[in-house]
Amino acid sequence: MKKLGAFLRFDTVGFLDGKRLLVNSVGEWVDFDTKAHMGTKLEVVIIEDRMKYPCKDDEHVSNRFEKFNVKVRKDGLAVKPNDYVKLVNAEGKIYGDFRNQLSVTCDDVVVANPMK
């Protein structure tokens, strides 16, 4: 069957719960196919991951220090590298040959204080 991936939903809110995101870089978001300007692209790194992943008895899973891109549908963001951010209306999609890559798009980002 083809295009089954289009029917999978990623729980972005659940995945981001308990995570602290740090901006690594800020750049322009350009559409891959049309080369049109779409907004701002951030590379973020997960600094803290308090998620309790379903694991086997002796297994430990964390996404701490993993990086991913966040595509923001606006320009002129008041964020810079080393800011902690929270994503507003984030939507995530999983892709890749092994379904282990994450693409996140959101309406805005808010600079946030680090979680206590």
Tab-separated table of N, CA, C and O in Angstrom:
chain	number	residue	atom	x	y	z
A	1	MET	N	0.846	-1.183	0.000
A	1	MET	CA	0.000	0.000	0.000
A	1	MET	C	0.886	1.239	0.000
A	1	MET	O	1.967	1.231	0.582
A	2	LYS	N	0.371	2.288	-0.576
A	2	LYS	CA	1.137	3.519	-0.698
A	2	LYS	C	0.539	4.637	0.155
A	2	LYS	O	-0.651	4.659	0.407
A	3	LYS	N	1.404	5.546	0.564
A	3	LYS	CA	1.015	6.767	1.288
A	3	LYS	C	0.356	6.508	2.642
A	3	LYS	O	-0.408	7.333	3.134
A	4	LEU	N	0.651	5.394	3.259
A	4	LEU	CA	0.078	5.113	4.572
A	4	LEU	C	0.590	6.085	5.626
A	4	LEU	O	-0.097	6.392	6.591
A	5	GLY	N	1.810	6.572	5.439
A	5	GLY	CA	2.385	7.509	6.391
A	5	GLY	C	1.575	8.780	6.537
A	5	GLY	O	1.630	9.444	7.568
A	6	ALA	N	0.795	9.136	5.536
A	6	ALA	CA	-0.026	10.341	5.598
A	6	ALA	C	-1.144	10.213	6.625
A	6	ALA	O	-1.749	11.208	7.012
A	7	PHE	N	-1.403	9.004	7.097
A	7	PHE	CA	-2.501	8.787	8.030
A	7	PHE	C	-2.026	8.570	9.466
A	7	PHE	O	-2.825	8.341	10.352
A	8	LEU	N	-0.719	8.641	9.676
A	8	LEU	CA	-0.181	8.521	11.022
A	8	LEU	C	-0.148	9.896	11.665
A	8	LEU	O	0.241	10.874	11.044
A	9	ARG	N	-0.544	9.974	12.915
A	9	ARG	CA	-0.515	11.245	13.633
A	9	ARG	C	0.548	11.164	14.725
A	9	ARG	O	0.625	10.200	15.459
A	10	PHE	N	1.335	12.207	14.804
A	10	PHE	CA	2.370	12.289	15.821
A	10	PHE	C	1.866	13.179	16.946
A	10	PHE	O	1.391	14.293	16.705
A	11	ASP	N	1.953	12.711	18.181
A	11	ASP	CA	1.511	13.472	19.348
A	11	ASP	C	2.609	14.463	19.733
A	11	ASP	O	3.430	14.191	20.608
A	12	THR	N	2.634	15.601	19.052
A	12	THR	CA	3.680	16.598	19.266
A	12	THR	C	3.635	17.141	20.690
A	12	THR	O	4.669	17.272	21.343
A	13	VAL	N	2.452	17.464	21.178
A	13	VAL	CA	2.314	18.005	22.535
A	13	VAL	C	2.834	16.988	23.548
A	13	VAL	O	3.596	17.333	24.458
A	14	GLY	N	2.453	15.741	23.402
A	14	GLY	CA	2.921	14.703	24.312
A	14	GLY	C	4.425	14.508	24.244
A	14	GLY	O	5.094	14.353	25.272
A	15	PHE	N	4.975	14.525	23.037
A	15	PHE	CA	6.412	14.335	22.878
A	15	PHE	C	7.200	15.479	23.510
A	15	PHE	O	8.232	15.261	24.147
A	16	LEU	N	6.729	16.719	23.360
A	16	LEU	CA	7.458	17.873	23.875
A	16	LEU	C	7.275	18.079	25.373
A	16	LEU	O	8.031	18.825	25.996
A	17	ASP	N	6.295	17.407	25.981
A	17	ASP	CA	6.050	17.532	27.407
A	17	ASP	C	7.279	17.069	28.192
A	17	ASP	O	7.825	16.000	27.943
A	18	GLY	N	7.718	17.885	29.124
A	18	GLY	CA	8.866	17.526	29.949
A	18	GLY	C	10.214	17.741	29.276
A	18	GLY	O	11.236	17.304	29.788
A	19	LYS	N	10.206	18.408	28.137
A	19	LYS	CA	11.453	18.677	27.427
A	19	LYS	C	11.784	20.162	27.504
A	19	LYS	O	10.904	21.013	27.454
A	20	ARG	N	13.062	20.451	27.598
A	20	ARG	CA	13.558	21.835	27.573
A	20	ARG	C	14.354	21.977	26.292
A	20	ARG	O	15.291	21.223	26.039
A	21	LEU	N	13.974	22.953	25.457
A	21	LEU	CA	14.586	23.151	24.143
A	21	LEU	C	15.466	24.390	24.151
A	21	LEU	O	15.044	25.460	24.596
A	22	LEU	N	16.673	24.245	23.624
A	22	LEU	CA	17.634	25.334	23.523
A	22	LEU	C	17.899	25.612	22.054
A	22	LEU	O	18.151	24.680	21.285
A	23	VAL	N	17.837	26.884	21.654
A	23	VAL	CA	18.094	27.253	20.262
A	23	VAL	C	19.591	27.137	19.987
A	23	VAL	O	20.412	27.698	20.708
A	24	ASN	N	19.929	26.396	18.945
A	24	ASN	CA	21.314	26.237	18.528
A	24	ASN	C	21.654	27.211	17.399
A	24	ASN	O	22.731	27.777	17.363
A	25	SER	N	20.702	27.405	16.456
A	25	SER	CA	20.927	28.347	15.364
A	25	SER	C	19.592	28.861	14.834
A	25	SER	O	18.556	28.227	15.014
A	26	VAL	N	19.658	30.027	14.173
A	26	VAL	CA	18.477	30.677	13.587
A	26	VAL	C	18.808	30.998	12.136
A	26	VAL	O	19.880	31.528	11.844
A	27	GLY	N	17.892	30.658	11.227
A	27	GLY	CA	18.130	30.935	9.816
A	27	GLY	C	16.832	31.094	9.057
A	27	GLY	O	15.746	31.126	9.633
A	28	GLU	N	16.934	31.156	7.754
A	28	GLU	CA	15.775	31.318	6.885
A	28	GLU	C	15.200	29.950	6.529
A	28	GLU	O	15.933	29.018	6.227
A	29	TRP	N	13.875	29.857	6.546
A	29	TRP	CA	13.184	28.645	6.099
A	29	TRP	C	12.812	28.856	4.639
A	29	TRP	O	12.056	29.753	4.294
A	30	VAL	N	13.367	28.013	3.772
A	30	VAL	CA	13.116	28.078	2.342
A	30	VAL	C	12.508	26.746	1.906
A	30	VAL	O	13.021	25.680	2.258
A	31	ASP	N	11.413	26.795	1.157
A	31	ASP	CA	10.785	25.583	0.646
A	31	ASP	C	11.768	24.823	-0.242
A	31	ASP	O	12.389	25.403	-1.130
A	32	PHE	N	11.901	23.540	-0.011
A	32	PHE	CA	12.874	22.716	-0.722
A	32	PHE	C	12.603	22.690	-2.228
A	32	PHE	O	13.526	22.805	-3.030
A	33	ASP	N	11.344	22.548	-2.609
A	33	ASP	CA	11.001	22.414	-4.028
A	33	ASP	C	10.942	23.747	-4.764
A	33	ASP	O	11.520	23.900	-5.830
A	34	THR	N	10.227	24.721	-4.198
A	34	THR	CA	10.000	25.978	-4.910
A	34	THR	C	11.042	27.048	-4.608
A	34	THR	O	11.088	28.061	-5.283
A	35	LYS	N	11.815	26.843	-3.569
A	35	LYS	CA	12.816	27.813	-3.094
A	35	LYS	C	12.176	29.105	-2.585
A	35	LYS	O	12.841	30.120	-2.426
A	36	ALA	N	10.880	29.076	-2.319
A	36	ALA	CA	10.171	30.242	-1.791
A	36	ALA	C	10.476	30.422	-0.304
A	36	ALA	O	10.620	29.450	0.438
A	37	HIS	N	10.550	31.666	0.127
A	37	HIS	CA	10.744	31.993	1.540
A	37	HIS	C	9.470	31.639	2.304
A	37	HIS	O	8.376	32.052	1.924
A	38	MET	N	9.611	30.876	3.404
A	38	MET	CA	8.448	30.411	4.165
A	38	MET	C	8.399	30.975	5.585
A	38	MET	O	7.365	30.924	6.223
A	39	GLY	N	9.534	31.436	6.112
A	39	GLY	CA	9.583	31.927	7.486
A	39	GLY	C	10.977	31.742	8.063
A	39	GLY	O	11.977	31.951	7.381
A	40	THR	N	11.022	31.318	9.304
A	40	THR	CA	12.277	31.171	10.037
A	40	THR	C	12.494	29.708	10.407
A	40	THR	O	11.551	29.022	10.778
A	41	LYS	N	13.736	29.255	10.313
A	41	LYS	CA	14.076	27.891	10.713
A	41	LYS	C	15.033	27.951	11.892
A	41	LYS	O	16.034	28.657	11.863
A	42	LEU	N	14.685	27.223	12.947
A	42	LEU	CA	15.528	27.113	14.129
A	42	LEU	C	16.063	25.696	14.229
A	42	LEU	O	15.325	24.743	13.962
A	43	GLU	N	17.308	25.554	14.605
A	43	GLU	CA	17.799	24.247	15.020
A	43	GLU	C	17.780	24.283	16.539
A	43	GLU	O	18.347	25.192	17.147
A	44	VAL	N	17.087	23.325	17.141
A	44	VAL	CA	17.008	23.258	18.602
A	44	VAL	C	17.606	21.947	19.076
A	44	VAL	O	17.659	20.956	18.351
A	45	VAL	N	18.060	21.971	20.319
A	45	VAL	CA	18.597	20.772	20.949
A	45	VAL	C	17.791	20.530	22.230
A	45	VAL	O	17.425	21.486	22.928
A	46	ILE	N	17.477	19.279	22.477
A	46	ILE	CA	16.753	18.908	23.695
A	46	ILE	C	17.778	18.861	24.828
A	46	ILE	O	18.655	17.998	24.840
A	47	ILE	N	17.677	19.802	25.748
A	47	ILE	CA	18.619	19.892	26.860
A	47	ILE	C	18.178	19.012	28.025
A	47	ILE	O	19.002	18.465	28.740
A	48	GLU	N	16.879	18.908	28.207
A	48	GLU	CA	16.354	18.072	29.286
A	48	GLU	C	15.183	17.267	28.754
A	48	GLU	O	14.346	17.797	28.033
A	49	ASP	N	15.137	15.991	29.099
A	49	ASP	CA	14.061	15.104	28.649
A	49	ASP	C	13.575	14.301	29.841
A	49	ASP	O	14.228	13.358	30.280
A	50	ARG	N	12.427	14.698	30.391
A	50	ARG	CA	11.852	14.005	31.545
A	50	ARG	C	10.774	12.992	31.151
A	50	ARG	O	10.071	12.470	32.006
A	51	MET	N	10.645	12.733	29.851
A	51	MET	CA	9.621	11.806	29.356
A	51	MET	C	9.900	10.393	29.856
A	51	MET	O	11.043	9.947	29.852
A	52	LYS	N	8.862	9.707	30.264
A	52	LYS	CA	8.942	8.288	30.630
A	52	LYS	C	8.520	7.484	29.412
A	52	LYS	O	7.342	7.319	29.139
A	53	TYR	N	9.505	7.032	28.639
A	53	TYR	CA	9.232	6.270	27.427
A	53	TYR	C	8.904	4.827	27.784
A	53	TYR	O	9.472	4.281	28.733
A	54	PRO	N	8.014	4.190	27.014
A	54	PRO	CA	7.756	2.765	27.253
A	54	PRO	C	9.024	1.971	26.932
A	54	PRO	O	9.550	2.067	25.833
A	55	CYS	N	9.527	1.250	27.917
A	55	CYS	CA	10.786	0.524	27.755
A	55	CYS	C	10.688	-0.870	28.357
A	55	CYS	O	9.835	-1.143	29.194
A	56	LYS	N	11.611	-1.705	27.934
A	56	LYS	CA	11.772	-3.006	28.565
A	56	LYS	C	12.418	-2.788	29.927
A	56	LYS	O	12.936	-1.716	30.222
A	57	ASP	N	12.450	-3.818	30.743
A	57	ASP	CA	12.911	-3.697	32.127
A	57	ASP	C	14.281	-3.050	32.288
A	57	ASP	O	14.467	-2.190	33.130
A	58	ASP	N	15.248	-3.451	31.510
A	58	ASP	CA	16.611	-2.959	31.692
A	58	ASP	C	17.006	-1.872	30.690
A	58	ASP	O	18.164	-1.493	30.603
A	59	GLU	N	16.033	-1.328	29.971
A	59	GLU	CA	16.313	-0.358	28.919
A	59	GLU	C	16.088	1.068	29.429
A	59	GLU	O	15.171	1.330	30.195
A	60	HIS	N	16.949	1.987	29.018
A	60	HIS	CA	16.789	3.403	29.338
A	60	HIS	C	16.813	4.187	28.028
A	60	HIS	O	17.748	4.043	27.239
A	61	VAL	N	15.786	5.006	27.803
A	61	VAL	CA	15.686	5.788	26.573
A	61	VAL	C	15.567	7.260	26.928
A	61	VAL	O	14.822	7.634	27.828
A	62	SER	N	16.301	8.085	26.210
A	62	SER	CA	16.230	9.527	26.365
A	62	SER	C	16.588	10.172	25.023
A	62	SER	O	17.378	9.626	24.261
A	63	ASN	N	15.995	11.311	24.754
A	63	ASN	CA	16.344	12.083	23.568
A	63	ASN	C	17.182	13.306	23.944
A	63	ASN	O	17.304	14.247	23.155
A	64	ARG	N	17.758	13.279	25.128
A	64	ARG	CA	18.615	14.374	25.570
A	64	ARG	C	19.765	14.569	24.582
A	64	ARG	O	20.369	13.610	24.127
A	65	PHE	N	20.010	15.815	24.239
A	65	PHE	CA	21.050	16.260	23.313
A	65	PHE	C	20.750	15.944	21.846
A	65	PHE	O	21.594	16.189	20.993
A	66	GLU	N	19.560	15.436	21.552
A	66	GLU	CA	19.163	15.251	20.151
A	66	GLU	C	18.768	16.604	19.574
A	66	GLU	O	18.204	17.454	20.267
A	67	LYS	N	19.061	16.817	18.299
A	67	LYS	CA	18.736	18.066	17.618
A	67	LYS	C	17.647	17.819	16.582
A	67	LYS	O	17.564	16.737	16.014
A	68	PHE	N	16.843	18.858	16.344
A	68	PHE	CA	15.882	18.816	15.250
A	68	PHE	C	15.568	20.242	14.821
A	68	PHE	O	15.821	21.198	15.563
A	69	ASN	N	15.052	20.378	13.608
A	69	ASN	CA	14.703	21.691	13.066
A	69	ASN	C	13.259	22.020	13.368
A	69	ASN	O	12.387	21.146	13.328
A	70	VAL	N	13.026	23.286	13.660
A	70	VAL	CA	11.680	23.812	13.877
A	70	VAL	C	11.459	24.891	12.830
A	70	VAL	O	12.214	25.857	12.755
A	71	LYS	N	10.438	24.709	12.014
A	71	LYS	CA	10.090	25.687	10.978
A	71	LYS	C	8.947	26.547	11.513
A	71	LYS	O	7.887	26.026	11.848
A	72	VAL	N	9.205	27.849	11.591
A	72	VAL	CA	8.243	28.781	12.178
A	72	VAL	C	7.641	29.627	11.066
A	72	VAL	O	8.370	30.220	10.269
A	73	ARG	N	6.315	29.687	11.033
A	73	ARG	CA	5.595	30.364	9.963
A	73	ARG	C	5.569	31.889	10.120
A	73	ARG	O	4.541	32.517	9.948
A	74	LYS	N	6.702	32.478	10.479
A	74	LYS	CA	6.769	33.938	10.587
A	74	LYS	C	8.219	34.378	10.591
A	74	LYS	O	9.129	33.580	10.810
A	75	ASP	N	8.407	35.667	10.364
A	75	ASP	CA	9.734	36.274	10.364
A	75	ASP	C	9.882	37.182	11.579
A	75	ASP	O	8.923	37.460	12.284
A	76	GLY	N	11.104	37.649	11.790
A	76	GLY	CA	11.352	38.625	12.844
A	76	GLY	C	11.209	38.076	14.242
A	76	GLY	O	10.776	38.788	15.148
A	77	LEU	N	11.560	36.819	14.439
A	77	LEU	CA	11.451	36.226	15.769
A	77	LEU	C	12.464	36.864	16.712
A	77	LEU	O	13.603	37.140	16.322
A	78	ALA	N	12.057	37.062	17.939
A	78	ALA	CA	12.944	37.645	18.949
A	78	ALA	C	13.681	36.532	19.695
A	78	ALA	O	13.671	36.478	20.920
A	79	VAL	N	14.294	35.626	18.943
A	79	VAL	CA	15.068	34.545	19.552
A	79	VAL	C	16.469	34.548	18.952
A	79	VAL	O	16.678	34.984	17.829
A	80	LYS	N	17.386	34.036	19.734
A	80	LYS	CA	18.769	33.946	19.287
A	80	LYS	C	19.368	32.660	19.845
A	80	LYS	O	18.775	32.023	20.736
A	81	PRO	N	20.512	32.242	19.340
A	81	PRO	CA	21.155	31.053	19.893
A	81	PRO	C	21.334	31.183	21.408
A	81	PRO	O	21.578	32.266	21.930
A	82	ASN	N	21.165	30.064	22.088
A	82	ASN	CA	21.253	29.918	23.550
A	82	ASN	C	20.011	30.376	24.288
A	82	ASN	O	20.004	30.396	25.515
A	83	ASP	N	18.925	30.736	23.583
A	83	ASP	CA	17.639	31.003	24.225
A	83	ASP	C	16.905	29.679	24.410
A	83	ASP	O	16.947	28.802	23.544
A	84	TYR	N	16.221	29.548	25.541
A	84	TYR	CA	15.309	28.429	25.740
A	84	TYR	C	13.972	28.836	25.139
A	84	TYR	O	13.551	29.986	25.290
A	85	VAL	N	13.310	27.919	24.442
A	85	VAL	CA	12.054	28.273	23.783
A	85	VAL	C	10.972	27.234	24.026
A	85	VAL	O	11.250	26.073	24.321
A	86	LYS	N	9.737	27.713	23.892
A	86	LYS	CA	8.557	26.848	23.853
A	86	LYS	C	7.900	27.090	22.503
A	86	LYS	O	7.880	28.213	22.006
A	87	LEU	N	7.359	26.038	21.920
A	87	LEU	CA	6.754	26.110	20.595
A	87	LEU	C	5.257	26.354	20.710
A	87	LEU	O	4.593	25.741	21.543
A	88	VAL	N	4.722	27.224	19.860
A	88	VAL	CA	3.300	27.573	19.866
A	88	VAL	C	2.621	26.882	18.687
A	88	VAL	O	3.028	27.054	17.541
A	89	ASN	N	1.581	26.107	18.973
A	89	ASN	CA	0.820	25.375	17.959
A	89	ASN	C	1.731	24.514	17.085
A	89	ASN	O	1.677	24.575	15.857
A	90	ALA	N	2.541	23.712	17.734
A	90	ALA	CA	3.501	22.868	17.014
A	90	ALA	C	2.826	21.625	16.447
A	90	ALA	O	1.951	21.031	17.075
A	91	GLU	N	3.254	21.262	15.241
A	91	GLU	CA	2.816	20.034	14.581
A	91	GLU	C	4.067	19.282	14.141
A	91	GLU	O	4.942	19.856	13.505
A	92	GLY	N	4.132	18.018	14.496
A	92	GLY	CA	5.292	17.225	14.133
A	92	GLY	C	4.936	16.107	13.176
A	92	GLY	O	3.816	15.591	13.192
A	93	LYS	N	5.899	15.760	12.334
A	93	LYS	CA	5.748	14.636	11.412
A	93	LYS	C	7.008	13.802	11.481
A	93	LYS	O	8.113	14.332	11.540
A	94	ILE	N	6.819	12.507	11.447
A	94	ILE	CA	7.931	11.570	11.463
A	94	ILE	C	8.214	11.166	10.022
A	94	ILE	O	7.299	10.943	9.242
A	95	TYR	N	9.511	11.092	9.688
A	95	TYR	CA	9.877	10.705	8.333
A	95	TYR	C	11.187	9.934	8.373
A	95	TYR	O	11.760	9.710	9.446
A	96	GLY	N	11.657	9.539	7.218
A	96	GLY	CA	12.931	8.839	7.102
A	96	GLY	C	12.735	7.357	6.864
A	96	GLY	O	11.667	6.797	7.158
A	97	ASP	N	13.765	6.723	6.334
A	97	ASP	CA	13.704	5.294	6.033
A	97	ASP	C	13.369	4.456	7.257
A	97	ASP	O	12.690	3.440	7.166
A	98	PHE	N	13.850	4.882	8.411
A	98	PHE	CA	13.615	4.121	9.642
A	98	PHE	C	12.597	4.797	10.548
A	98	PHE	O	12.478	4.437	11.713
A	99	ARG	N	11.879	5.810	10.009
A	99	ARG	CA	10.865	6.552	10.763
A	99	ARG	C	11.458	7.092	12.065
A	99	ARG	O	10.837	7.052	13.109
A	100	ASN	N	12.690	7.627	11.980
A	100	ASN	CA	13.381	8.119	13.167
A	100	ASN	C	13.782	9.593	13.058
A	100	ASN	O	14.578	10.077	13.847
A	101	GLN	N	13.221	10.303	12.084
A	101	GLN	CA	13.496	11.729	11.910
A	101	GLN	C	12.222	12.507	12.231
A	101	GLN	O	11.122	12.044	11.960
A	102	LEU	N	12.394	13.699	12.797
A	102	LEU	CA	11.262	14.514	13.208
A	102	LEU	C	11.310	15.868	12.513
A	102	LEU	O	12.343	16.536	12.513
A	103	SER	N	10.199	16.263	11.913
A	103	SER	CA	10.037	17.578	11.315
A	103	SER	C	8.943	18.297	12.094
A	103	SER	O	7.837	17.779	12.236
A	104	VAL	N	9.247	19.491	12.603
A	104	VAL	CA	8.277	20.240	13.403
A	104	VAL	C	8.040	21.594	12.756
A	104	VAL	O	8.987	22.290	12.380
A	105	THR	N	6.769	21.960	12.631
A	105	THR	CA	6.357	23.268	12.137
A	105	THR	C	5.488	23.896	13.215
A	105	THR	O	4.693	23.194	13.855
A	106	CYS	N	5.641	25.198	13.428
A	106	CYS	CA	4.809	25.865	14.431
A	106	CYS	C	4.492	27.288	14.004
A	106	CYS	O	5.094	27.817	13.068
A	107	ASP	N	3.526	27.902	14.695
A	107	ASP	CA	3.104	29.268	14.382
A	107	ASP	C	4.042	30.307	14.971
A	107	ASP	O	4.207	31.385	14.416
A	108	ASP	N	4.649	29.997	16.122
A	108	ASP	CA	5.493	30.967	16.806
A	108	ASP	C	6.325	30.227	17.849
A	108	ASP	O	6.077	29.051	18.142
A	109	VAL	N	7.303	30.920	18.403
A	109	VAL	CA	8.070	30.416	19.540
A	109	VAL	C	8.105	31.500	20.598
A	109	VAL	O	8.040	32.694	20.292
A	110	VAL	N	8.169	31.076	21.838
A	110	VAL	CA	8.221	31.999	22.969
A	110	VAL	C	9.507	31.704	23.730
A	110	VAL	O	9.788	30.539	24.033
A	111	VAL	N	10.262	32.747	24.031
A	111	VAL	CA	11.455	32.560	24.856
A	111	VAL	C	10.971	32.202	26.260
A	111	VAL	O	10.074	32.850	26.808
A	112	ALA	N	11.532	31.145	26.813
A	112	ALA	CA	11.061	30.611	28.091
A	112	ALA	C	12.204	30.523	29.091
A	112	ALA	O	13.353	30.310	28.713
A	113	ASN	N	11.859	30.662	30.339
A	113	ASN	CA	12.841	30.414	31.390
A	113	ASN	C	13.113	28.931	31.468
A	113	ASN	O	12.208	28.120	31.222
A	114	PRO	N	14.320	28.542	31.821
A	114	PRO	CA	14.585	27.100	31.978
A	114	PRO	C	13.663	26.488	33.021
A	114	PRO	O	13.303	27.142	33.983
A	115	MET	N	13.258	25.225	32.792
A	115	MET	CA	12.427	24.526	33.772
A	115	MET	C	13.215	24.355	35.051
A	115	MET	O	14.406	24.164	35.037
A	116	LYS	N	12.536	24.418	36.128
A	116	LYS	CA	13.175	24.226	37.440
A	116	LYS	C	13.316	22.766	37.727
A	116	LYS	O	12.565	21.954	37.358
